Coordinates of C-alpha atoms in Angstrom, one line a residue:
M1 CA -10.2 29.9 -32.4
A2 CA -11.6 27.1 -30.2
R3 CA -9.5 26.1 -27.2
P4 CA -8.2 22.6 -27.0
R5 CA -10.3 20.2 -25.0
T6 CA -7.3 19.1 -22.9
P7 CA -4.5 21.3 -21.6
L8 CA -1.3 21.3 -23.6
L9 CA 1.3 18.8 -22.3
S10 CA 4.2 20.1 -20.3
R11 CA 6.9 18.5 -18.2
E12 CA 5.3 19.8 -15.1
R13 CA 1.9 18.4 -15.9
I14 CA 3.3 15.0 -16.8
V15 CA 5.4 14.8 -13.6
T16 CA 2.4 15.8 -11.5
A17 CA 0.2 13.0 -13.1
A18 CA 3.0 10.5 -12.8
L19 CA 3.6 11.2 -9.1
A20 CA -0.1 10.9 -8.5
V21 CA -0.1 7.4 -10.0
V22 CA 3.0 6.3 -8.1
D23 CA 1.6 7.7 -4.8
A24 CA -1.7 5.8 -5.3
E25 CA -0.4 2.5 -6.7
G26 CA 3.3 2.3 -6.5
L27 CA 6.2 2.5 -9.0
E28 CA 5.2 -0.7 -10.9
A29 CA 1.9 1.0 -11.9
L30 CA 3.6 3.7 -13.8
S31 CA 3.8 3.1 -17.6
T32 CA 3.6 5.2 -20.7
R33 CA 0.2 3.7 -21.5
R34 CA -1.2 4.4 -18.1
L35 CA 0.1 7.9 -18.0
A36 CA -1.2 8.7 -21.4
T37 CA -4.6 7.5 -20.3
E38 CA -4.5 9.7 -17.2
L39 CA -3.6 12.7 -19.3
S40 CA -6.0 11.9 -22.2
V41 CA -3.2 12.0 -24.7
S42 CA -1.4 9.6 -27.1
G43 CA 1.5 7.6 -25.7
P44 CA 4.1 8.9 -28.2
S45 CA 3.4 12.5 -27.3
L46 CA 5.0 11.8 -23.9
Y47 CA 8.3 11.1 -25.5
N48 CA 8.5 14.7 -26.7
H49 CA 9.2 15.6 -23.0
F50 CA 10.8 12.4 -21.6
A51 CA 12.9 10.1 -23.7
T52 CA 12.6 7.1 -21.3
K53 CA 10.7 6.0 -18.3
D54 CA 13.9 6.4 -16.3
D55 CA 14.1 10.1 -17.3
L56 CA 10.5 10.5 -16.1
L57 CA 11.2 8.7 -12.8
D58 CA 14.2 11.0 -12.2
A59 CA 11.9 14.0 -12.7
V60 CA 9.3 12.5 -10.4
A61 CA 11.8 11.9 -7.7
D62 CA 13.3 15.3 -8.1
S63 CA 9.9 16.9 -7.7
V64 CA 9.6 15.3 -4.3
M65 CA 13.0 16.7 -3.4
G66 CA 11.7 20.1 -4.4
E67 CA 9.2 19.8 -1.5
V68 CA 12.1 19.7 1.1
D69 CA 12.6 23.1 2.8
L70 CA 16.1 24.4 2.6
S71 CA 15.5 27.9 3.9
M72 CA 17.1 27.0 7.3
F73 CA 20.5 26.9 5.6
E74 CA 20.2 30.5 4.7
S75 CA 18.7 31.7 8.0
G76 CA 21.9 31.9 10.0
A77 CA 20.9 29.1 12.3
D78 CA 23.7 27.0 13.9
W79 CA 24.4 23.7 12.2
Q80 CA 22.5 21.5 14.7
T81 CA 19.3 23.6 14.4
A82 CA 19.6 23.7 10.6
L83 CA 20.1 19.9 10.3
R84 CA 17.3 19.3 12.7
D85 CA 14.8 21.4 10.8
W86 CA 16.0 20.1 7.5
A87 CA 15.8 16.5 8.5
R88 CA 12.2 16.9 9.7
S89 CA 11.2 18.6 6.4
Y90 CA 13.1 15.9 4.4
R91 CA 11.3 13.1 6.3
A92 CA 7.9 14.8 5.8
A93 CA 8.5 14.9 2.0
L94 CA 9.5 11.3 1.9
A95 CA 6.6 10.2 4.2
A96 CA 4.2 11.9 1.9
H97 CA 5.5 9.9 -1.1
P98 CA 6.8 6.6 0.3
H99 CA 6.7 4.7 -3.0
V100 CA 9.3 7.1 -4.4
V101 CA 11.8 6.5 -1.6
P102 CA 13.5 3.5 -3.4
V103 CA 14.3 5.8 -6.3
L104 CA 15.6 8.5 -4.0
A105 CA 17.7 6.1 -2.1
Q106 CA 19.9 5.6 -5.2
G107 CA 21.4 9.1 -4.7
P108 CA 21.0 12.5 -6.3
G109 CA 22.4 11.6 -9.8
R110 CA 21.8 14.6 -12.0
R111 CA 18.6 15.8 -10.3
P112 CA 18.8 19.6 -9.7
N113 CA 16.7 19.7 -6.5
A114 CA 18.5 16.7 -5.0
L115 CA 21.9 18.3 -5.8
R116 CA 20.8 21.6 -4.3
L117 CA 19.9 19.8 -1.2
A118 CA 23.2 18.0 -1.0
D119 CA 25.0 21.3 -1.7
A120 CA 23.1 23.1 1.1
V121 CA 23.8 20.4 3.7
F122 CA 27.5 20.2 2.8
G123 CA 27.9 23.9 2.7
C124 CA 26.3 24.4 6.1
L125 CA 28.6 21.8 7.7
V126 CA 31.8 23.2 6.2
A127 CA 30.8 26.7 7.1
A128 CA 30.4 25.5 10.7
G129 CA 33.9 24.3 10.8
W130 CA 33.6 20.6 10.0
P131 CA 36.4 19.1 7.8
R132 CA 35.2 18.4 4.3
G133 CA 35.6 14.7 4.8
Q134 CA 33.6 14.7 7.9
A135 CA 30.9 16.9 6.4
T136 CA 30.6 14.4 3.6
R137 CA 30.1 11.5 6.0
I138 CA 27.6 13.5 8.1
G139 CA 25.6 14.2 4.9
A140 CA 25.6 10.5 4.1
L141 CA 24.7 9.6 7.7
M142 CA 21.7 11.9 7.7
R143 CA 20.5 10.6 4.3
Y144 CA 20.7 7.0 5.5
F145 CA 18.8 7.9 8.7
V146 CA 16.0 9.9 7.1
T147 CA 15.6 7.6 4.1
G148 CA 15.5 4.6 6.4
S149 CA 12.9 6.1 8.6
A150 CA 10.6 6.8 5.6
L151 CA 10.8 3.3 4.1
G152 CA 8.1 1.9 6.3
S153 CA 6.4 1.9 9.7
F154 CA 8.0 0.0 12.5
A155 CA 4.8 0.0 14.5
S156 CA 2.5 -1.2 11.8
G157 CA 4.8 -4.2 11.0
F158 CA 3.5 -6.1 14.0
P159 CA 0.1 -7.9 13.6
E160 CA -2.6 -6.9 16.0
D161 CA -3.0 -10.5 17.2
A162 CA -2.0 -11.0 20.9
T163 CA -2.0 -14.8 20.6
L164 CA 0.8 -14.6 18.1
Y165 CA 3.3 -13.5 20.7
A166 CA 2.0 -15.0 24.0
A167 CA 3.6 -18.5 23.8
E168 CA 7.0 -18.0 22.1
Y169 CA 7.8 -14.3 22.4
P170 CA 7.2 -13.3 26.0
H171 CA 9.0 -10.0 25.6
L172 CA 6.6 -9.0 22.9
A173 CA 3.5 -9.4 24.9
E174 CA 2.3 -5.9 24.1
A175 CA 3.5 -5.9 20.5
H176 CA -0.1 -6.3 19.2
R177 CA -0.8 -2.7 20.4
L178 CA 2.0 -1.1 18.4
A179 CA -0.1 -0.5 15.3
E180 CA -2.6 1.3 17.4
H181 CA 0.0 3.8 18.5
R182 CA 1.8 4.0 15.1
A183 CA 2.2 7.8 15.0
A184 CA 3.6 8.0 18.5
V185 CA 6.0 5.1 18.0
D186 CA 7.3 6.0 14.6
E187 CA 7.5 9.8 15.2
G188 CA 9.0 9.3 18.6
A189 CA 11.6 6.9 17.2
F190 CA 12.6 9.4 14.5
E191 CA 12.9 12.3 17.0
L192 CA 14.9 10.2 19.5
G193 CA 17.2 9.1 16.7
L194 CA 17.6 12.6 15.3
E195 CA 18.4 14.2 18.7
S196 CA 20.8 11.3 19.5
L197 CA 22.6 11.8 16.2
L198 CA 23.0 15.5 16.6
A199 CA 24.1 15.2 20.3
G200 CA 26.6 12.5 19.5
L201 CA 28.1 14.6 16.6
A202 CA 28.3 17.7 18.8
G203 CA 29.9 15.7 21.6
R204 CA 32.5 14.0 19.3
Y205 CA 33.5 17.2 17.6
P206 CA 32.8 20.0 20.0
G207 CA 35.0 22.4 18.1
S208 CA 32.5 22.8 15.3
G209 CA 30.1 25.6 15.8

């Protein structure tokens, strides 16, 4: 029997193709017609795996959450070390797929990987002695911080035109150089914020450990 010219459709193959489209061109570029073209299939065949575009976007978003390392929560590390390592992995996953961040910012919903992530963070904090209410707030705080840091680059938001700032914005006289140092500025800001958050939490609730 001759093999089919194109691989059989699967949820994983569809999600991989959809994520590639979103990464390259943004959420607005994703449509059933476009995805069918990318996969060399008919549009209706996609509905055998995903009933709606929202279902597909949920799966795409959850695949990104599946890239976040959660092993630190099972390693026996203290809560500060675990949160630090997790936050870095979380941000790296979002930074690799920035167009998906607006979907992820809506919360985990019913996405399995996102719920596993929330469960791991909450469980780590409660096991370390944090009251459940505080553990919930810290989980929210960390998500706000990491998601916000991945929404865009602070450094690249300033045009590389020295004349723009010279006359009216004297305190921004060097702002035209920020984009040139994007990685150092953005990564440095994330690390400073992360360490400040963890130190502040540890100082406010020294009994956790």
